[in-house]
Amino acid sequence: MRICSLLPSATEIVYALGLGDQLVGVSHTCDYPADARSRPVVSRSVRSVSHLGSQEIDAIIRQARETNNPVHWIDGDLLRELRPDLIITQEICEVCAIDQGSVYATSARFLDYEPEIVVTRPVGLEEIYRNIHLIAAAASVPERADTLVAELRQRAKRVTDGIGPVEARPRVFCIDWLEPLRNTGQWTPELVELAGGEEGLAEKWGKSREIGWDEVLAYQPDYLMVMPCAFDMVRTEAETRERLYSHPAWASLRAVQEGQVYLFDGLIPSRHGPRVIDVLEGLAEAMRPDKFNGLARPGIFRRADL
């Protein structure tokens, strides 16, 4: 089986299923585990944004949408050379990865055969688990998905069992983008709920949206979780200092005043792969260190230096 993964979460699933040696191509954002970086890169970004801040990146994305121009492209010649049997793509966010329409069009143009194309479209944990089963079945190793999903469910259960009955849920605001300010969507509010909190500014299994600072002030979260999409911890910290600390409303937030602001490695919460459970464990430890001290894997989150 020759597998081509066009999104980081699928690449993580492929490796978690023990199929890394069958991965012949990846996207330009596939960076975990480290071995994925050694694979041929099949997709590219139309413009490099690694050196830009959130406001500049948002402007580029808005312009691309208004002009109906692609954000990413596929190297069809390389795809033809790699000749994958299985291509994994997504239908959830055209900003984060190649969309399924581009995959079908490029495959039809450059390949003289029809590979199997698996499209992932998760909104919550159950869909993420189903995608793991879907990819494993397509790669003819369904039993490996059974084992992996059982392990992930057990880790999630360890959190919910450890919390026990929740009488009062702290108010949590998870930040998906800093300028403009955006909330999180899809699975993240569900993770907050499982960790014992309430994400009152987001819709569980819903889409991310822009949030006004007046909404945040009225909500007065007990915890702020800063997890800008696709930003590593270094960029998350730098952007938080530049975009949030200087905002006039920042110091008026209860979470800031009480030191309950946490920075997450934004490369992890935005991906619908096995590491969503790492995020769940990080949220649980941040809100209930007395019960979950040391539960989260190193590098997932840390308290902000206010």
mmCIF file of C-alpha atoms in Angstrom, residues 51-215:
data_model
loop_
_atom_site.group_PDB
_atom_site.id
_atom_site.type_symbol
_atom_site.label_atom_id
_atom_site.label_comp_id
_atom_site.label_asym_id
_atom_site.label_seq_id
_atom_site.Cartn_x
_atom_site.Cartn_y
_atom_site.Cartn_z
ATOM 1 C CA HIS A 51 7.063 34.724 9.063
ATOM 2 C CA LEU A 52 3.768 36.630 9.228
ATOM 3 C CA GLY A 53 1.554 37.528 12.178
ATOM 4 C CA SER A 54 -2.107 36.638 12.586
ATOM 5 C CA GLN A 55 -3.426 39.904 11.141
ATOM 6 C CA GLU A 56 -1.324 39.576 7.984
ATOM 7 C CA ILE A 57 -2.250 35.905 7.525
ATOM 8 C CA ASP A 58 -5.935 36.708 7.956
ATOM 9 C CA ALA A 59 -5.710 39.392 5.256
ATOM 10 C CA ILE A 60 -4.148 36.930 2.811
ATOM 11 C CA ILE A 61 -6.829 34.313 3.481
ATOM 12 C CA ARG A 62 -9.626 36.870 3.108
ATOM 13 C CA GLN A 63 -8.230 38.052 -0.211
ATOM 14 C CA ALA A 64 -7.942 34.491 -1.489
ATOM 15 C CA ARG A 65 -11.570 33.821 -0.594
ATOM 16 C CA GLU A 66 -12.803 37.055 -2.176
ATOM 17 C CA THR A 67 -10.967 36.352 -5.436
ATOM 18 C CA ASN A 68 -11.754 32.620 -5.334
ATOM 19 C CA ASN A 69 -8.057 31.778 -5.564
ATOM 20 C CA PRO A 70 -6.565 28.637 -4.004
ATOM 21 C CA VAL A 71 -4.516 28.807 -0.832
ATOM 22 C CA HIS A 72 -2.638 25.569 -1.570
ATOM 23 C CA TRP A 73 -1.739 23.575 -4.667
ATOM 24 C CA ILE A 74 -0.768 19.983 -5.435
ATOM 25 C CA ASP A 75 2.354 18.994 -7.351
ATOM 26 C CA GLY A 76 0.675 16.794 -9.942
ATOM 27 C CA ASP A 77 3.928 15.672 -11.532
ATOM 28 C CA LEU A 78 5.229 14.438 -8.189
ATOM 29 C CA LEU A 79 1.907 12.758 -7.471
ATOM 30 C CA ARG A 80 2.215 10.905 -10.791
ATOM 31 C CA GLU A 81 5.747 9.832 -9.857
ATOM 32 C CA LEU A 82 4.732 8.589 -6.402
ATOM 33 C CA ARG A 83 1.725 6.628 -7.738
ATOM 34 C CA PRO A 84 -0.185 6.338 -4.433
ATOM 35 C CA ASP A 85 -2.790 3.623 -3.941
ATOM 36 C CA LEU A 86 -4.482 5.638 -1.203
ATOM 37 C CA ILE A 87 -4.801 9.428 -0.888
ATOM 38 C CA ILE A 88 -6.162 10.974 2.304
ATOM 39 C CA THR A 89 -7.694 14.446 2.198
ATOM 40 C CA GLN A 90 -10.274 16.493 4.100
ATOM 41 C CA GLU A 91 -13.471 18.497 3.842
ATOM 42 C CA ILE A 92 -13.439 20.739 6.865
ATOM 43 C CA CYS A 93 -11.159 23.749 6.261
ATOM 44 C CA GLU A 94 -9.739 25.013 2.970
ATOM 45 C CA VAL A 95 -7.336 27.242 4.900
ATOM 46 C CA CYS A 96 -5.577 24.438 6.756
ATOM 47 C CA ALA A 97 -5.150 21.850 3.992
ATOM 48 C CA ILE A 98 -5.888 20.868 0.413
ATOM 49 C CA ASP A 99 -9.616 20.476 -0.207
ATOM 50 C CA GLN A 100 -11.093 17.309 -1.653
ATOM 51 C CA GLY A 101 -12.125 18.989 -4.926
ATOM 52 C CA SER A 102 -8.493 19.797 -5.729
ATOM 53 C CA VAL A 103 -7.467 16.240 -4.924
ATOM 54 C CA TYR A 104 -10.041 14.681 -7.242
ATOM 55 C CA ALA A 105 -9.244 17.136 -10.039
ATOM 56 C CA THR A 106 -5.473 16.707 -9.792
ATOM 57 C CA SER A 107 -5.725 12.906 -9.588
ATOM 58 C CA ALA A 108 -7.937 12.796 -12.681
ATOM 59 C CA ARG A 109 -5.538 15.008 -14.592
ATOM 60 C CA PHE A 110 -2.199 13.470 -13.646
ATOM 61 C CA LEU A 111 -2.893 9.803 -12.839
ATOM 62 C CA ASP A 112 -3.739 7.122 -15.394
ATOM 63 C CA TYR A 113 -5.558 5.074 -12.741
ATOM 64 C CA GLU A 114 -8.048 5.741 -9.943
ATOM 65 C CA PRO A 115 -6.503 5.644 -6.457
ATOM 66 C CA GLU A 116 -8.712 5.230 -3.431
ATOM 67 C CA ILE A 117 -9.413 8.664 -1.954
ATOM 68 C CA VAL A 118 -10.474 8.886 1.691
ATOM 69 C CA VAL A 119 -12.100 12.165 2.731
ATOM 70 C CA THR A 120 -12.158 13.047 6.435
ATOM 71 C CA ARG A 121 -14.786 15.473 7.746
ATOM 72 C CA PRO A 122 -14.835 15.314 11.555
ATOM 73 C CA VAL A 123 -16.678 17.650 13.894
ATOM 74 C CA GLY A 124 -16.305 15.778 17.181
ATOM 75 C CA LEU A 125 -14.445 13.004 18.942
ATOM 76 C CA GLU A 126 -16.646 10.218 17.612
ATOM 77 C CA GLU A 127 -16.002 11.339 14.028
ATOM 78 C CA ILE A 128 -12.265 11.442 14.726
ATOM 79 C CA TYR A 129 -12.450 7.871 15.984
ATOM 80 C CA ARG A 130 -14.431 6.891 12.882
ATOM 81 C CA ASN A 131 -11.809 8.476 10.643
ATOM 82 C CA ILE A 132 -9.148 6.346 12.306
ATOM 83 C CA HIS A 133 -11.243 3.278 11.507
ATOM 84 C CA LEU A 134 -11.832 4.545 7.958
ATOM 85 C CA ILE A 135 -8.142 5.032 7.233
ATOM 86 C CA ALA A 136 -7.199 1.707 8.815
ATOM 87 C CA ALA A 137 -9.839 -0.109 6.748
ATOM 88 C CA ALA A 138 -8.623 1.557 3.546
ATOM 89 C CA ALA A 139 -5.078 0.427 4.397
ATOM 90 C CA SER A 140 -6.320 -3.139 5.143
ATOM 91 C CA VAL A 141 -5.401 -3.038 8.848
ATOM 92 C CA PRO A 142 -8.798 -2.560 10.557
ATOM 93 C CA GLU A 143 -7.698 -4.357 13.713
ATOM 94 C CA ARG A 144 -5.069 -1.689 14.396
ATOM 95 C CA ALA A 145 -7.789 0.954 14.573
ATOM 96 C CA ASP A 146 -9.618 -1.109 17.172
ATOM 97 C CA THR A 147 -6.535 -1.069 19.387
ATOM 98 C CA LEU A 148 -5.700 2.611 18.862
ATOM 99 C CA VAL A 149 -9.243 3.882 19.395
ATOM 100 C CA ALA A 150 -9.640 1.741 22.516
ATOM 101 C CA GLU A 151 -6.482 3.335 23.947
ATOM 102 C CA LEU A 152 -7.719 6.855 23.157
ATOM 103 C CA ARG A 153 -11.121 6.163 24.695
ATOM 104 C CA GLN A 154 -9.465 4.809 27.833
ATOM 105 C CA ARG A 155 -7.377 7.961 28.214
ATOM 106 C CA ALA A 156 -10.471 10.135 27.794
ATOM 107 C CA LYS A 157 -12.306 8.009 30.350
ATOM 108 C CA ARG A 158 -9.442 8.460 32.803
ATOM 109 C CA VAL A 159 -10.081 12.211 32.650
ATOM 110 C CA THR A 160 -13.859 12.059 33.012
ATOM 111 C CA ASP A 161 -13.639 9.477 35.799
ATOM 112 C CA GLY A 162 -11.021 11.567 37.575
ATOM 113 C CA ILE A 163 -13.223 14.651 37.479
ATOM 114 C CA GLY A 164 -16.311 12.861 38.736
ATOM 115 C CA PRO A 165 -19.640 14.683 39.115
ATOM 116 C CA VAL A 166 -19.371 18.357 38.147
ATOM 117 C CA GLU A 167 -21.550 20.708 40.175
ATOM 118 C CA ALA A 168 -20.240 24.001 38.807
ATOM 119 C CA ARG A 169 -18.336 24.258 35.541
ATOM 120 C CA PRO A 170 -15.776 27.052 35.170
ATOM 121 C CA ARG A 171 -16.248 29.326 32.174
ATOM 122 C CA VAL A 172 -13.586 28.741 29.546
ATOM 123 C CA PHE A 173 -12.702 30.715 26.433
ATOM 124 C CA CYS A 174 -10.470 28.957 23.904
ATOM 125 C CA ILE A 175 -8.896 31.342 21.400
ATOM 126 C CA ASP A 176 -8.370 29.960 17.901
ATOM 127 C CA TRP A 177 -7.029 33.185 16.334
ATOM 128 C CA LEU A 178 -5.747 36.430 17.789
ATOM 129 C CA GLU A 179 -6.386 39.151 15.221
ATOM 130 C CA PRO A 180 -9.174 39.164 14.461
ATOM 131 C CA LEU A 181 -10.180 37.368 17.641
ATOM 132 C CA ARG A 182 -11.861 34.011 16.939
ATOM 133 C CA ASN A 183 -13.262 31.237 19.080
ATOM 134 C CA THR A 184 -12.732 27.529 18.512
ATOM 135 C CA GLY A 185 -15.199 25.076 17.029
ATOM 136 C CA GLN A 186 -15.700 21.429 16.148
ATOM 137 C CA TRP A 187 -14.165 19.166 18.803
ATOM 138 C CA THR A 188 -12.521 21.759 21.091
ATOM 139 C CA PRO A 189 -15.671 22.803 23.027
ATOM 140 C CA GLU A 190 -16.360 19.095 23.485
ATOM 141 C CA LEU A 191 -12.883 18.614 24.948
ATOM 142 C CA VAL A 192 -13.504 21.507 27.341
ATOM 143 C CA GLU A 193 -16.758 19.864 28.439
ATOM 144 C CA LEU A 194 -15.064 16.509 29.009
ATOM 145 C CA ALA A 195 -12.388 18.303 31.035
ATOM 146 C CA GLY A 196 -15.076 19.699 33.330
ATOM 147 C CA GLY A 197 -15.436 23.193 31.897
ATOM 148 C CA GLU A 198 -17.945 25.093 29.797
ATOM 149 C CA GLU A 199 -17.085 26.879 26.548
ATOM 150 C CA GLY A 200 -19.893 29.414 26.538
ATOM 151 C CA LEU A 201 -18.555 31.440 23.599
ATOM 152 C CA ALA A 202 -18.369 28.501 21.199
ATOM 153 C CA GLU A 203 -20.725 25.941 19.748
ATOM 154 C CA LYS A 204 -19.880 22.296 20.372
ATOM 155 C CA TRP A 205 -19.331 20.616 16.989
ATOM 156 C CA GLY A 206 -19.946 23.996 15.341
ATOM 157 C CA LYS A 207 -17.760 26.328 13.312
ATOM 158 C CA SER A 208 -15.263 28.882 14.538
ATOM 159 C CA ARG A 209 -16.324 32.523 14.269
ATOM 160 C CA GLU A 210 -15.037 35.996 14.996
ATOM 161 C CA ILE A 211 -15.624 37.130 18.585
ATOM 162 C CA GLY A 212 -15.993 40.702 19.769
ATOM 163 C CA TRP A 213 -14.103 41.828 22.844
ATOM 164 C CA ASP A 214 -17.404 43.061 24.234
ATOM 165 C CA GLU A 215 -18.610 39.432 24.214
#
